[in-house]
Amino acid sequence: MSSSRLWMLLSMLSRAIITLSDDSLIFSSDTKLIAKSILPSITQNAKSLQENAAGRRTLLYPLVPRDRRYYTPSMIARISETDSLRALTSKKSPDVRAAEICSAASSELLSWVVHDGAEVSRETGGSLVITEIMLEAHGGKSSPLISINSVPQFCT
């Protein structure tokens, strides 16, 4: 498979996962169910997802949903199409739901940073993902910081 075709497939897959995650948030007010059904497939594959832009979008969505740094205006507009339905079906505010989803993904992502952070932070895309995890994830960040600090510093 050519690299352009592979990138296109990953991009489509990323959009599908983001849309599925967002739609699941719409139709299910049970964030614990979402944390058990959708988030593990994302967080447990963090190392492979961070390797390309489409995967990074999928990985970052639980932490920074609809952030214009990572999602195009057209992607955000498409995801936002179902907001009116969510307002009718959900008992929780969007901010509360987003915080619960972020909390549910945080533990696994922080563990990933502990295990692979030093290696992954050497790449531009990986360091971007690790930065967002360290800024946005909920929970103890001392172990991930120690892991990241083990990266050798380059001197000129």
PDB file of C-alpha atoms in Angstrom:
ATOM      1  CA  MET A   1       0.000   0.000   0.000  1.00  0.00           C
ATOM      2  CA  SER A   2       1.419   3.398  -0.949  1.00  0.00           C
ATOM      3  CA  SER A   3       2.198   5.897   1.780  1.00  0.00           C
ATOM      4  CA  SER A   4      -0.350   8.422   0.460  1.00  0.00           C
ATOM      5  CA  ARG A   5      -3.072   5.778   0.422  1.00  0.00           C
ATOM      6  CA  LEU A   6      -2.110   4.658   3.926  1.00  0.00           C
ATOM      7  CA  TRP A   7      -2.222   8.267   5.167  1.00  0.00           C
ATOM      8  CA  MET A   8      -5.649   8.727   3.581  1.00  0.00           C
ATOM      9  CA  LEU A   9      -6.914   5.536   5.251  1.00  0.00           C
ATOM     10  CA  LEU A  10      -5.544   6.624   8.643  1.00  0.00           C
ATOM     11  CA  SER A  11      -7.116  10.056   8.231  1.00  0.00           C
ATOM     12  CA  MET A  12     -10.521   8.519   7.481  1.00  0.00           C
ATOM     13  CA  LEU A  13     -10.147   6.127  10.413  1.00  0.00           C
ATOM     14  CA  SER A  14      -9.252   9.029  12.699  1.00  0.00           C
ATOM     15  CA  ARG A  15     -12.382  10.934  11.653  1.00  0.00           C
ATOM     16  CA  ALA A  16     -14.505   7.844  12.180  1.00  0.00           C
ATOM     17  CA  ILE A  17     -13.139   7.258  15.689  1.00  0.00           C
ATOM     18  CA  ILE A  18     -13.552  10.919  16.653  1.00  0.00           C
ATOM     19  CA  THR A  19     -17.092  10.990  15.301  1.00  0.00           C
ATOM     20  CA  LEU A  20     -17.896   7.713  17.039  1.00  0.00           C
ATOM     21  CA  SER A  21     -16.477   9.039  20.304  1.00  0.00           C
ATOM     22  CA  ASP A  22     -18.419  12.252  20.011  1.00  0.00           C
ATOM     23  CA  ASP A  23     -21.630  10.460  18.969  1.00  0.00           C
ATOM     24  CA  SER A  24     -21.221   8.072  21.871  1.00  0.00           C
ATOM     25  CA  LEU A  25     -20.997  11.070  24.127  1.00  0.00           C
ATOM     26  CA  ILE A  26     -24.263  12.272  22.621  1.00  0.00           C
ATOM     27  CA  PHE A  27     -26.286   9.111  22.920  1.00  0.00           C
ATOM     28  CA  SER A  28     -24.888   7.801  26.165  1.00  0.00           C
ATOM     29  CA  SER A  29     -24.959   9.878  29.298  1.00  0.00           C
ATOM     30  CA  ASP A  30     -22.960   7.137  31.003  1.00  0.00           C
ATOM     31  CA  THR A  31     -19.369   8.289  30.743  1.00  0.00           C
ATOM     32  CA  LYS A  32     -18.251   5.173  32.642  1.00  0.00           C
ATOM     33  CA  LEU A  33     -19.572   3.043  29.788  1.00  0.00           C
ATOM     34  CA  ILE A  34     -17.653   5.167  27.305  1.00  0.00           C
ATOM     35  CA  ALA A  35     -14.540   4.867  29.457  1.00  0.00           C
ATOM     36  CA  LYS A  36     -14.821   1.078  29.346  1.00  0.00           C
ATOM     37  CA  SER A  37     -15.838   0.643  25.720  1.00  0.00           C
ATOM     38  CA  ILE A  38     -14.133   3.290  23.556  1.00  0.00           C
ATOM     39  CA  LEU A  39     -11.263   4.849  25.475  1.00  0.00           C
ATOM     40  CA  PRO A  40      -9.217   1.667  26.050  1.00  0.00           C
ATOM     41  CA  SER A  41      -8.924   1.064  22.306  1.00  0.00           C
ATOM     42  CA  ILE A  42      -7.481   4.551  21.973  1.00  0.00           C
ATOM     43  CA  THR A  43      -5.245   4.771  25.037  1.00  0.00           C
ATOM     44  CA  GLN A  44      -3.813   1.259  24.756  1.00  0.00           C
ATOM     45  CA  ASN A  45      -2.628   2.040  21.235  1.00  0.00           C
ATOM     46  CA  ALA A  46      -1.054   5.390  22.096  1.00  0.00           C
ATOM     47  CA  LYS A  47       2.415   4.492  20.848  1.00  0.00           C
ATOM     48  CA  SER A  48       1.223   3.608  17.350  1.00  0.00           C
ATOM     49  CA  LEU A  49      -1.389   6.381  17.193  1.00  0.00           C
ATOM     50  CA  GLN A  50       1.124   9.124  17.969  1.00  0.00           C
ATOM     51  CA  GLU A  51       3.166   8.250  14.884  1.00  0.00           C
ATOM     52  CA  ASN A  52       1.013  10.213  12.406  1.00  0.00           C
ATOM     53  CA  ALA A  53      -1.258  13.267  12.397  1.00  0.00           C
ATOM     54  CA  ALA A  54      -4.504  11.318  12.071  1.00  0.00           C
ATOM     55  CA  GLY A  55      -3.578   9.048  14.948  1.00  0.00           C
ATOM     56  CA  ARG A  56      -2.532  12.007  17.099  1.00  0.00           C
ATOM     57  CA  ARG A  57      -5.948  13.612  16.556  1.00  0.00           C
ATOM     58  CA  THR A  58      -7.627  10.435  17.745  1.00  0.00           C
ATOM     59  CA  LEU A  59      -5.327  10.168  20.742  1.00  0.00           C
ATOM     60  CA  LEU A  60      -5.752  13.799  21.755  1.00  0.00           C
ATOM     61  CA  TYR A  61      -9.540  13.994  21.335  1.00  0.00           C
ATOM     62  CA  PRO A  62     -10.360  12.787  24.878  1.00  0.00           C
ATOM     63  CA  LEU A  63      -8.013  15.446  26.284  1.00  0.00           C
ATOM     64  CA  VAL A  64      -8.607  18.428  23.996  1.00  0.00           C
ATOM     65  CA  PRO A  65     -11.788  17.834  22.001  1.00  0.00           C
ATOM     66  CA  ARG A  66     -12.384  20.221  19.106  1.00  0.00           C
ATOM     67  CA  ASP A  67      -9.171  22.149  19.735  1.00  0.00           C
ATOM     68  CA  ARG A  68      -8.380  24.228  16.633  1.00  0.00           C
ATOM     69  CA  ARG A  69      -4.694  23.365  16.954  1.00  0.00           C
ATOM     70  CA  TYR A  70      -5.471  19.785  15.953  1.00  0.00           C
ATOM     71  CA  TYR A  71      -8.872  19.788  14.232  1.00  0.00           C
ATOM     72  CA  THR A  72      -9.765  21.727  11.108  1.00  0.00           C
ATOM     73  CA  PRO A  73     -12.788  24.026  11.136  1.00  0.00           C
ATOM     74  CA  SER A  74     -14.610  21.605   8.824  1.00  0.00           C
ATOM     75  CA  MET A  75     -13.960  18.701  11.211  1.00  0.00           C
ATOM     76  CA  ILE A  76     -15.201  20.740  14.151  1.00  0.00           C
ATOM     77  CA  ALA A  77     -18.288  21.825  12.198  1.00  0.00           C
ATOM     78  CA  ARG A  78     -19.094  18.223  11.302  1.00  0.00           C
ATOM     79  CA  ILE A  79     -18.705  17.054  14.892  1.00  0.00           C
ATOM     80  CA  SER A  80     -20.779  20.024  16.130  1.00  0.00           C
ATOM     81  CA  GLU A  81     -23.757  19.073  13.956  1.00  0.00           C
ATOM     82  CA  THR A  82     -25.088  16.821  16.705  1.00  0.00           C
ATOM     83  CA  ASP A  83     -24.723  19.276  19.602  1.00  0.00           C
ATOM     84  CA  SER A  84     -28.413  20.187  19.546  1.00  0.00           C
ATOM     85  CA  LEU A  85     -29.329  16.524  19.969  1.00  0.00           C
ATOM     86  CA  ARG A  86     -26.868  16.162  22.826  1.00  0.00           C
ATOM     87  CA  ALA A  87     -28.480  19.117  24.587  1.00  0.00           C
ATOM     88  CA  LEU A  88     -31.823  17.270  24.489  1.00  0.00           C
ATOM     89  CA  THR A  89     -30.558  13.855  25.595  1.00  0.00           C
ATOM     90  CA  SER A  90     -27.854  14.530  28.154  1.00  0.00           C
ATOM     91  CA  LYS A  91     -28.366  15.383  31.792  1.00  0.00           C
ATOM     92  CA  LYS A  92     -24.763  16.573  32.138  1.00  0.00           C
ATOM     93  CA  SER A  93     -23.278  19.752  30.780  1.00  0.00           C
ATOM     94  CA  PRO A  94     -20.735  19.380  27.974  1.00  0.00           C
ATOM     95  CA  ASP A  95     -17.974  20.610  30.276  1.00  0.00           C
ATOM     96  CA  VAL A  96     -18.730  17.994  32.938  1.00  0.00           C
ATOM     97  CA  ARG A  97     -18.863  15.229  30.339  1.00  0.00           C
ATOM     98  CA  ALA A  98     -15.578  16.351  28.753  1.00  0.00           C
ATOM     99  CA  ALA A  99     -13.891  16.452  32.172  1.00  0.00           C
ATOM    100  CA  GLU A 100     -15.118  12.932  32.987  1.00  0.00           C
ATOM    101  CA  ILE A 101     -13.862  11.586  29.647  1.00  0.00           C
ATOM    102  CA  CYS A 102     -10.518  13.328  30.140  1.00  0.00           C
ATOM    103  CA  SER A 103     -10.213  11.835  33.628  1.00  0.00           C
ATOM    104  CA  ALA A 104     -11.030   8.378  32.319  1.00  0.00           C
ATOM    105  CA  ALA A 105      -8.323   8.552  29.643  1.00  0.00           C
ATOM    106  CA  SER A 106      -5.711  10.257  31.819  1.00  0.00           C
ATOM    107  CA  SER A 107      -4.478   7.330  33.887  1.00  0.00           C
ATOM    108  CA  GLU A 108      -3.640   5.137  30.902  1.00  0.00           C
ATOM    109  CA  LEU A 109      -2.055   8.028  28.995  1.00  0.00           C
ATOM    110  CA  LEU A 110       0.107   9.061  31.944  1.00  0.00           C
ATOM    111  CA  SER A 111       1.231   5.429  32.324  1.00  0.00           C
ATOM    112  CA  TRP A 112       2.118   5.399  28.651  1.00  0.00           C
ATOM    113  CA  VAL A 113       4.257   8.519  29.140  1.00  0.00           C
ATOM    114  CA  VAL A 114       6.078   6.774  32.006  1.00  0.00           C
ATOM    115  CA  HIS A 115       6.851   3.740  29.847  1.00  0.00           C
ATOM    116  CA  ASP A 116       7.456   5.300  26.425  1.00  0.00           C
ATOM    117  CA  GLY A 117       7.788   9.028  27.099  1.00  0.00           C
ATOM    118  CA  ALA A 118      11.563   9.234  26.859  1.00  0.00           C
ATOM    119  CA  GLU A 119      11.593   7.489  23.486  1.00  0.00           C
ATOM    120  CA  VAL A 120       8.502   9.150  22.028  1.00  0.00           C
ATOM    121  CA  SER A 121       9.512  12.668  23.072  1.00  0.00           C
ATOM    122  CA  ARG A 122      12.445  12.570  20.648  1.00  0.00           C
ATOM    123  CA  GLU A 123      10.055  12.933  17.705  1.00  0.00           C
ATOM    124  CA  THR A 124       8.204  16.177  16.974  1.00  0.00           C
ATOM    125  CA  GLY A 125       4.748  14.581  16.897  1.00  0.00           C
ATOM    126  CA  GLY A 126       5.432  12.504  19.970  1.00  0.00           C
ATOM    127  CA  SER A 127       6.635  15.492  21.968  1.00  0.00           C
ATOM    128  CA  LEU A 128       3.480  17.361  20.960  1.00  0.00           C
ATOM    129  CA  VAL A 129       1.285  14.531  22.274  1.00  0.00           C
ATOM    130  CA  ILE A 130       3.287  14.222  25.489  1.00  0.00           C
ATOM    131  CA  THR A 131       3.057  17.977  26.054  1.00  0.00           C
ATOM    132  CA  GLU A 132      -0.745  17.882  25.754  1.00  0.00           C
ATOM    133  CA  ILE A 133      -0.966  14.859  28.033  1.00  0.00           C
ATOM    134  CA  MET A 134       1.163  16.572  30.670  1.00  0.00           C
ATOM    135  CA  LEU A 135      -0.873  19.787  30.412  1.00  0.00           C
ATOM    136  CA  GLU A 136      -4.384  18.339  30.193  1.00  0.00           C
ATOM    137  CA  ALA A 137      -4.421  14.909  31.854  1.00  0.00           C
ATOM    138  CA  HIS A 138      -5.843  14.543  35.337  1.00  0.00           C
ATOM    139  CA  GLY A 139      -3.789  12.779  37.979  1.00  0.00           C
ATOM    140  CA  GLY A 140      -0.293  12.489  39.375  1.00  0.00           C
ATOM    141  CA  LYS A 141       2.341  13.699  36.966  1.00  0.00           C
ATOM    142  CA  SER A 142       5.527  13.197  38.958  1.00  0.00           C
ATOM    143  CA  SER A 143       6.362   9.759  37.495  1.00  0.00           C
ATOM    144  CA  PRO A 144       5.820  10.895  33.893  1.00  0.00           C
ATOM    145  CA  LEU A 145       7.988  13.962  34.540  1.00  0.00           C
ATOM    146  CA  ILE A 146      10.799  11.767  35.854  1.00  0.00           C
ATOM    147  CA  SER A 147      10.500   9.606  32.738  1.00  0.00           C
ATOM    148  CA  ILE A 148      10.636  12.589  30.410  1.00  0.00           C
ATOM    149  CA  ASN A 149      13.566  14.097  32.297  1.00  0.00           C
ATOM    150  CA  SER A 150      15.559  10.941  31.590  1.00  0.00           C
ATOM    151  CA  VAL A 151      15.886  12.040  27.955  1.00  0.00           C
ATOM    152  CA  PRO A 152      19.521  13.019  27.341  1.00  0.00           C
ATOM    153  CA  GLN A 153      19.977  16.729  26.733  1.00  0.00           C
ATOM    154  CA  PHE A 154      21.757  17.765  23.561  1.00  0.00           C
ATOM    155  CA  CYS A 155      24.593  20.231  23.930  1.00  0.00           C
ATOM    156  CA  THR A 156      25.979  22.441  21.216  1.00  0.00           C
TER     157      THR A 156
END
